[in-house]
Coordinates of C-alpha atoms in Angstrom, one line a residue:
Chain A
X1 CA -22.9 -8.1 -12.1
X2 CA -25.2 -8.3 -14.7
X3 CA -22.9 -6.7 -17.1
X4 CA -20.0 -8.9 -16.4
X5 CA -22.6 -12.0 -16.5
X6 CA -23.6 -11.0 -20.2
X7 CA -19.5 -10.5 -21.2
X8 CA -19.5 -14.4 -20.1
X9 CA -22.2 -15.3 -21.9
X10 CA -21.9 -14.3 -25.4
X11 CA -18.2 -16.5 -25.8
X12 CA -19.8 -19.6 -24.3
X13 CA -22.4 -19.1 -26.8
X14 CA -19.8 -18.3 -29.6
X15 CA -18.2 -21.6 -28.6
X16 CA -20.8 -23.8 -28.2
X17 CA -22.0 -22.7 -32.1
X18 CA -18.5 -23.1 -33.5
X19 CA -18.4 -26.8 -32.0
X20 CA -21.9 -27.2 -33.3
X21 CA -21.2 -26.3 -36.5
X22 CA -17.7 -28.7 -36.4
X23 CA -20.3 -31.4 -35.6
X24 CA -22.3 -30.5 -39.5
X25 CA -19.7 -29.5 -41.4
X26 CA -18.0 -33.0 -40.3
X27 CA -21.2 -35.2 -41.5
X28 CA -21.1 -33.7 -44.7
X29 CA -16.9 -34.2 -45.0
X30 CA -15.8 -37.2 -43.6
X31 CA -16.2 -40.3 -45.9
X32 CA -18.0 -43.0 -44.0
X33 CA -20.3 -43.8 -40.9
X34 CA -17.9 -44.3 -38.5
X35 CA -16.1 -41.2 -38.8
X36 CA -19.0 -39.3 -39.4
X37 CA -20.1 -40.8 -35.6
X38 CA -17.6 -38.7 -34.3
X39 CA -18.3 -35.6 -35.2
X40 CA -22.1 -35.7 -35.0
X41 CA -22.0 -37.1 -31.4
X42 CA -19.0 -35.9 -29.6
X43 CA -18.4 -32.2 -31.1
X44 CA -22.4 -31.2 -30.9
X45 CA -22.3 -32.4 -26.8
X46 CA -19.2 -30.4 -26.0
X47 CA -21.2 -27.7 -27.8
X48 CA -24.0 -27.8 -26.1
X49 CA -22.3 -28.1 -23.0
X50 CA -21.7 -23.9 -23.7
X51 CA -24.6 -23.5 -25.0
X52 CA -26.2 -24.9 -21.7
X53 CA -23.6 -22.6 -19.7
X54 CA -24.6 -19.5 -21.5
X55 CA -28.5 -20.2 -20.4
X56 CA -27.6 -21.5 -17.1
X57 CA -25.7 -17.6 -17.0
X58 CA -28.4 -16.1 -18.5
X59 CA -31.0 -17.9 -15.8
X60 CA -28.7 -16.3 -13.1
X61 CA -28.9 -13.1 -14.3
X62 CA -32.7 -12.7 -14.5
X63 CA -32.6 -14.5 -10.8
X64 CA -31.2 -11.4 -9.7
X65 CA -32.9 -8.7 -11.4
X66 CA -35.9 -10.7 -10.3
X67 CA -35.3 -10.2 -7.2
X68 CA -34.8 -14.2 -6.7
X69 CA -37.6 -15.4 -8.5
X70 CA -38.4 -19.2 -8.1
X71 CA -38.3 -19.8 -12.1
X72 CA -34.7 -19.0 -12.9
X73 CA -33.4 -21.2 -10.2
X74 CA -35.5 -24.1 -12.4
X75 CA -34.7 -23.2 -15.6
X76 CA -30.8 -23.2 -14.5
X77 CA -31.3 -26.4 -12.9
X78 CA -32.9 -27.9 -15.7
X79 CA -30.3 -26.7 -18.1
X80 CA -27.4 -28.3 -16.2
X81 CA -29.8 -31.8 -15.7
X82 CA -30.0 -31.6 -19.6
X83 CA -26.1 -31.6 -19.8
X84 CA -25.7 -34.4 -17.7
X85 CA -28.5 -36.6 -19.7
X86 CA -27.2 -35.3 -23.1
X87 CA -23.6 -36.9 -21.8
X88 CA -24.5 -39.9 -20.8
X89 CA -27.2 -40.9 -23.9
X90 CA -24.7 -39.2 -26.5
X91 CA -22.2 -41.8 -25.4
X92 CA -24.7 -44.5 -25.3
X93 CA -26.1 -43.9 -28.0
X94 CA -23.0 -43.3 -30.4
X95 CA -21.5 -47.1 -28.6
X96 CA -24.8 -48.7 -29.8
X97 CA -25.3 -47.2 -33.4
X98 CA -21.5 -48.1 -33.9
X99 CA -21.7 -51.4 -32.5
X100 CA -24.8 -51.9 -34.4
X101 CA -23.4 -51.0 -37.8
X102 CA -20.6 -53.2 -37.1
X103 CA -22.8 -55.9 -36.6
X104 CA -24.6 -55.3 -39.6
X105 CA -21.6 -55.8 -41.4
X106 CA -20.3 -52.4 -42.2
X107 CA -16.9 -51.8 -42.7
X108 CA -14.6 -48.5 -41.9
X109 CA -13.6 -47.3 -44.9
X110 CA -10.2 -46.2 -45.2
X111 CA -9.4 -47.8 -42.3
X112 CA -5.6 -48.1 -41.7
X113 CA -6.3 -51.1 -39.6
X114 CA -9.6 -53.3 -37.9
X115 CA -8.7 -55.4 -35.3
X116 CA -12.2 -56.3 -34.7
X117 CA -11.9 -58.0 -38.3
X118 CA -12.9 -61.6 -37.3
X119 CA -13.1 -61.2 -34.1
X120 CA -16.1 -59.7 -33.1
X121 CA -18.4 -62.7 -33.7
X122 CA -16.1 -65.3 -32.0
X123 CA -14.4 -63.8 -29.5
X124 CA -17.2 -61.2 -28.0
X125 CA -19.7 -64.3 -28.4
X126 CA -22.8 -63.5 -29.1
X127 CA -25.4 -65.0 -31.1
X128 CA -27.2 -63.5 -34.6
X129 CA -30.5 -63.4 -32.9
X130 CA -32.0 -63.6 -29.5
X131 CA -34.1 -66.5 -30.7
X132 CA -31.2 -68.7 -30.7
X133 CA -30.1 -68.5 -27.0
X134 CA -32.3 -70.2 -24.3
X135 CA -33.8 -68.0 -22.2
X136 CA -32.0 -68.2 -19.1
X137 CA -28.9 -66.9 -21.1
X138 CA -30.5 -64.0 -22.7
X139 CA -31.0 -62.8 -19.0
X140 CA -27.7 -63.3 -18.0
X141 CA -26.6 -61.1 -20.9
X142 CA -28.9 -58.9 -19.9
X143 CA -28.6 -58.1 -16.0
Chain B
X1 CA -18.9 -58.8 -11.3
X2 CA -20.1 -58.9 -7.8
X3 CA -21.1 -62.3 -7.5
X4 CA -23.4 -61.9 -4.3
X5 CA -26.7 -63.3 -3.2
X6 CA -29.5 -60.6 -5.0
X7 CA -32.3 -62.4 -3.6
X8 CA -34.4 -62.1 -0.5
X9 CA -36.5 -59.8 1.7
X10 CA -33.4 -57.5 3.4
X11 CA -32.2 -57.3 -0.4
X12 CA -35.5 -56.4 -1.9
X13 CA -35.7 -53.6 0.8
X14 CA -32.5 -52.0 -0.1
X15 CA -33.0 -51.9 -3.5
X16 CA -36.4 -50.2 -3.0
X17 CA -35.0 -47.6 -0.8
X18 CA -32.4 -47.3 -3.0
X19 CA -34.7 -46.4 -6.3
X20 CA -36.8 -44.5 -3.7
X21 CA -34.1 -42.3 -2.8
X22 CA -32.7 -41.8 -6.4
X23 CA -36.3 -40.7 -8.1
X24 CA -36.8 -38.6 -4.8
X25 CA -33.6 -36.8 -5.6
X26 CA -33.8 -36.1 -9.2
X27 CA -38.0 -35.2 -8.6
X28 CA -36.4 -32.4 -6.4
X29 CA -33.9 -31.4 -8.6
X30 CA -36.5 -31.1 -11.3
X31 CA -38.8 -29.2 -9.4
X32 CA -36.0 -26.9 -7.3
X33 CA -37.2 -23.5 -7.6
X34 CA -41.2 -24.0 -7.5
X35 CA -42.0 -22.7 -4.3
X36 CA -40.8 -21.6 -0.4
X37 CA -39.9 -24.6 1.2
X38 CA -36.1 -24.3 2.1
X39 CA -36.6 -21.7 -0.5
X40 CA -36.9 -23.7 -2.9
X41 CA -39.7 -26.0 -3.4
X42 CA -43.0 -25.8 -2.7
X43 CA -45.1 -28.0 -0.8
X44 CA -47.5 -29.5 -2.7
X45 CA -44.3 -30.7 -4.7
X46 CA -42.4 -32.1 -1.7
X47 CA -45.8 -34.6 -1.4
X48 CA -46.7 -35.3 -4.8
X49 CA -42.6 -36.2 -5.1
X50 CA -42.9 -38.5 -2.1
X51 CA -46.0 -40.2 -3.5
X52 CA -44.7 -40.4 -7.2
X53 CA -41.2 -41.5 -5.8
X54 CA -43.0 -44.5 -4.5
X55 CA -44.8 -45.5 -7.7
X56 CA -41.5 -45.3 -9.4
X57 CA -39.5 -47.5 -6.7
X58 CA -42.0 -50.3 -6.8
X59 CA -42.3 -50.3 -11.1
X60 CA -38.3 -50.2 -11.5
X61 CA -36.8 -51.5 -7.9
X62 CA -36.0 -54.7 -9.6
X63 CA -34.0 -53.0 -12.7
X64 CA -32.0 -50.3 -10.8
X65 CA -31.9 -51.7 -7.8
X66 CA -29.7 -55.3 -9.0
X67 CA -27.3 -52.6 -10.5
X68 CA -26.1 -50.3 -7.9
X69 CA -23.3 -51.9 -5.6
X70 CA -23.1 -50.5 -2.0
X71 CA -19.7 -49.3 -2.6
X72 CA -21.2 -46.5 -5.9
X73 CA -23.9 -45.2 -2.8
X74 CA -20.5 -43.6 -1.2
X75 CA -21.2 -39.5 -1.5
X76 CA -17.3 -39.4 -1.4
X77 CA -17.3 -41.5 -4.7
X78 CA -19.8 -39.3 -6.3
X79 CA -17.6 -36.1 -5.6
X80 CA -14.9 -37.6 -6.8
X81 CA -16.9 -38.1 -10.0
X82 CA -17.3 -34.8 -9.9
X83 CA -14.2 -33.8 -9.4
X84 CA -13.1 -36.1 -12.2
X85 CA -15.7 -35.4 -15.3
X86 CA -15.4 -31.4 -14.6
X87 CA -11.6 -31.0 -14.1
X88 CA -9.2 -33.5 -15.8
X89 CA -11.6 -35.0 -18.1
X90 CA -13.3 -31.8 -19.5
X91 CA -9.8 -30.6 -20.5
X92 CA -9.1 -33.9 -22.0
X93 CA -12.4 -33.5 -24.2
X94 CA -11.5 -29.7 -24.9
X95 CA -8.1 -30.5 -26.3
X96 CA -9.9 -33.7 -28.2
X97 CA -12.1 -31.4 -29.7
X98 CA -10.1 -29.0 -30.9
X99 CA -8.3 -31.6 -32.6
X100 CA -11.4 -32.8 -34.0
X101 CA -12.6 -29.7 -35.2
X102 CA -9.0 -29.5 -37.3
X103 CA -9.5 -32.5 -38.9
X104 CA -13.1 -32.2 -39.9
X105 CA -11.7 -28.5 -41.5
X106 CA -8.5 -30.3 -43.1
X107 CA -9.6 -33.0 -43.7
X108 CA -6.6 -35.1 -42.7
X109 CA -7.7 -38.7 -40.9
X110 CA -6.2 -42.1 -40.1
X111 CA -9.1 -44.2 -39.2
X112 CA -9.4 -47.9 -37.9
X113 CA -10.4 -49.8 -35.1
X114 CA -8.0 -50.8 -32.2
X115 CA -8.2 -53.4 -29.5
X116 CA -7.3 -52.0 -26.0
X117 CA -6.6 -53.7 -22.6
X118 CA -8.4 -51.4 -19.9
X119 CA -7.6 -54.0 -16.6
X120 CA -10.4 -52.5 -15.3
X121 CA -11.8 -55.4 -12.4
X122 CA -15.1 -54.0 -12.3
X123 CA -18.5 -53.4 -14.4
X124 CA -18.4 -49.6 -13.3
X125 CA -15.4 -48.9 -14.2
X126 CA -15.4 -50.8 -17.0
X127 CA -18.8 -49.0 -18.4
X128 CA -16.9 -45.2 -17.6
X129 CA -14.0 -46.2 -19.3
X130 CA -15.6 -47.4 -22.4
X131 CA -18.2 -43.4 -21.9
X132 CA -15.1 -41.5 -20.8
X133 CA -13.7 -43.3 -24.3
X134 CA -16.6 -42.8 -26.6
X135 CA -17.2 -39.1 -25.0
X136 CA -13.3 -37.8 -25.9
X137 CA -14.0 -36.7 -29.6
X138 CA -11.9 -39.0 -31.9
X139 CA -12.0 -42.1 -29.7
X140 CA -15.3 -44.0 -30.3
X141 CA -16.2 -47.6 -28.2
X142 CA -17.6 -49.6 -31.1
X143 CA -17.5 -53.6 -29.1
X144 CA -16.6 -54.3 -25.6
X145 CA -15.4 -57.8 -24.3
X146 CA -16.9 -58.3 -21.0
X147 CA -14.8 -61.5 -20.3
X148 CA -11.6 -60.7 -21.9
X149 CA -12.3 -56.8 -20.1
X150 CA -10.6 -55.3 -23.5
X151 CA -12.4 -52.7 -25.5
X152 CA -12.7 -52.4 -29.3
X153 CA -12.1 -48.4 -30.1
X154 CA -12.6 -47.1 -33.6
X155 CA -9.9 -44.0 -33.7
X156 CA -10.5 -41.1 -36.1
X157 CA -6.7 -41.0 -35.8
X158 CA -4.6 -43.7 -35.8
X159 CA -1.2 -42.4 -34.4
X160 CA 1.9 -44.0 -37.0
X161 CA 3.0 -47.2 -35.5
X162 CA 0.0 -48.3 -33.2
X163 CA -1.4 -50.1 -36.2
X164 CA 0.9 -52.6 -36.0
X165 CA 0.5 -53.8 -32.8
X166 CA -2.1 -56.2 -31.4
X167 CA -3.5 -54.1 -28.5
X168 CA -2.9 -50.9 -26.8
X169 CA -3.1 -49.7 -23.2
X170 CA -6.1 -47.4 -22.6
X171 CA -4.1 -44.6 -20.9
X172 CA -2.6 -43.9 -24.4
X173 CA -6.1 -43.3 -25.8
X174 CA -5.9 -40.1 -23.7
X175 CA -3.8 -36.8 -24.2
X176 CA -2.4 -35.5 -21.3
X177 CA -4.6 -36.2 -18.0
X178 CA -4.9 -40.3 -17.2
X179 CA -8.0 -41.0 -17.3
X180 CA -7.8 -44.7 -16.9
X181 CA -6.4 -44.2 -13.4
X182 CA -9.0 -41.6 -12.4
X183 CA -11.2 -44.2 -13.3
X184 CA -9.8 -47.1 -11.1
X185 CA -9.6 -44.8 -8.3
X186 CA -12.8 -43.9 -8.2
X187 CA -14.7 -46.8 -9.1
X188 CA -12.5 -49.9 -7.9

């Protein structure tokens, strides 16, 4: 068991560095910060999703040599909880730094077309700053 | 968006027991493995979890609580979730990322932004649409129109004739698997 949980482990953690490394090598080649969003966000989670997988393998194994010791249960545990929260805020987080910059004013380069050109501040109304809405509107937005 | 009444005693109570339940749940997950209890907690964790559950219900009752609709408390939905982010959807993120990974290598990319029409009906679905979106490598949610329910989507790879046209469906965002669907099906 323990042999056939290391053959497991060392391709998920062959993957998850490959991906990982995808993520780099694509902020230093890819020509502006929209671009660059996608590989630093969305190619180092689905890496990490493997490299999570190799220690939530690795967990398993020591659970059993241990003779089912208590720890390895919560490090597994904890690994997969990481997953889920490094999903969710990647996504999150990528939507708001794009949406952000677009705000800001920054424009894809090289873009082949923006149909957000224009749009964005009439049609997805909202206001430059939270100081110009009364307050019963800013919770609405909010909630 | 649900327009009920969010107000009063009955719903003040479910939302507490709501939050109460959730911080429970991910306290035990956090601690699974510290002790005998069910074999896998220990005891002094199962109180201090009750106690610190409560703290957190009353602080945040009012946040979580106005967001979570009776019909996402389903278990049947949350399998279905399940069922949904580790089987159709992880392959649609391994085949994005392959793709991805290509690019960034070859170099070869046709950004710009798009304008999609998800006819989702709901906030839920709408917010794991515009996630499952942003989370497929290549697809990224840059502005979403909560009225209109269409989503802005910058594309590291515009495919040769979508440029043209005004808006897109969101199914053709995706590879293979239909994402969209999935969606609607479990959250609508």
């Amino acid at each position: 068991m323990g042999v056939l949980l290391n053959i497991l482990m060392v391709p998920a953690i062959l993957v998850g560095l490959f991906f990982n490394t995808m993520g780099v090598l694509g902020i230093l080649r890819f020509p502006d910060f929209y671009t660059r969003l996608h590989a630093d966000t969305k190619a180092t989670t689905f890496g990490s999703v493997f490299t999570s997988l190799a220690v939530i393998l690795w967990a398993f194994k020591a659970w059993l040599a241990s003779g089912h010791d208590g720890q390895f249960v919560n490090l597994a545990v904890h690994a997969g909880f990481a997953v889920v929260v490094l999903a969710v805020t990647n996504a999150t987080g990528a939507h708001a730094l794009a949406r952000s910059a677009y705000r800001s004013g920054l424009k894809p380069k090289q873009a082949v077309v923006d149909r957000m050109d224009g749009v964005g501040a009439s049609a997805v109304a909202v206001p430059e700053s939270p100081e110009a809405l009364p307050a019963a509107a800013i919770r609405e937005e909010a909630s | 968006m649900d327009v009920e009444e969010k107000t009063g005693k009955a719903f003040y109570m479910a939302a507490f027991a709501t939050t109460w339940v959730f911080a429970f749940a991910v306290y035990l997950l956090l601690t699974a493995g510290s002790g005998a209890v069910l074999g896998l907690w220990a005891g002094g964790e199962l109180k201090l979890g009750i106690l610190i559950a409560f703290v957190v219900a009353a602080a945040s009752s009012s946040i979580f609580g106005k967001e979570v609709s009776g019909r996402m408390l389903n278990p049947l939905r949350w399998l279905r979730m399940l069922g949904y982010v580790c089987g159709g959807f992880f392959m649609e993120m391994a085949k994005a990322n392959w793709d991805v990974a290509q690019r960034v290598l070859t170099g070869r990319i046709r950004p710009g932004i798009v304008r999609v029409e998800t006819g989702m009906r709901t906030d839920t679905g709408l917010v794991m649409l515009a996630n499952s979106i942003t989370l497929t490598p290549g697809t990224l949610t840059v502005e979403v129109d909560p009225v209109a329910r269409e989503l802005f989507v910058h594309m590291l790879q515009v495919p040769e004739g979508m440029e043209a046209r005004t808006s897109i469906e969101a199914r053709e965002l995706f590879v293979g698997y239909d994402c969209p669907a999935a969606i609607r099906r479990m959250a609508e």
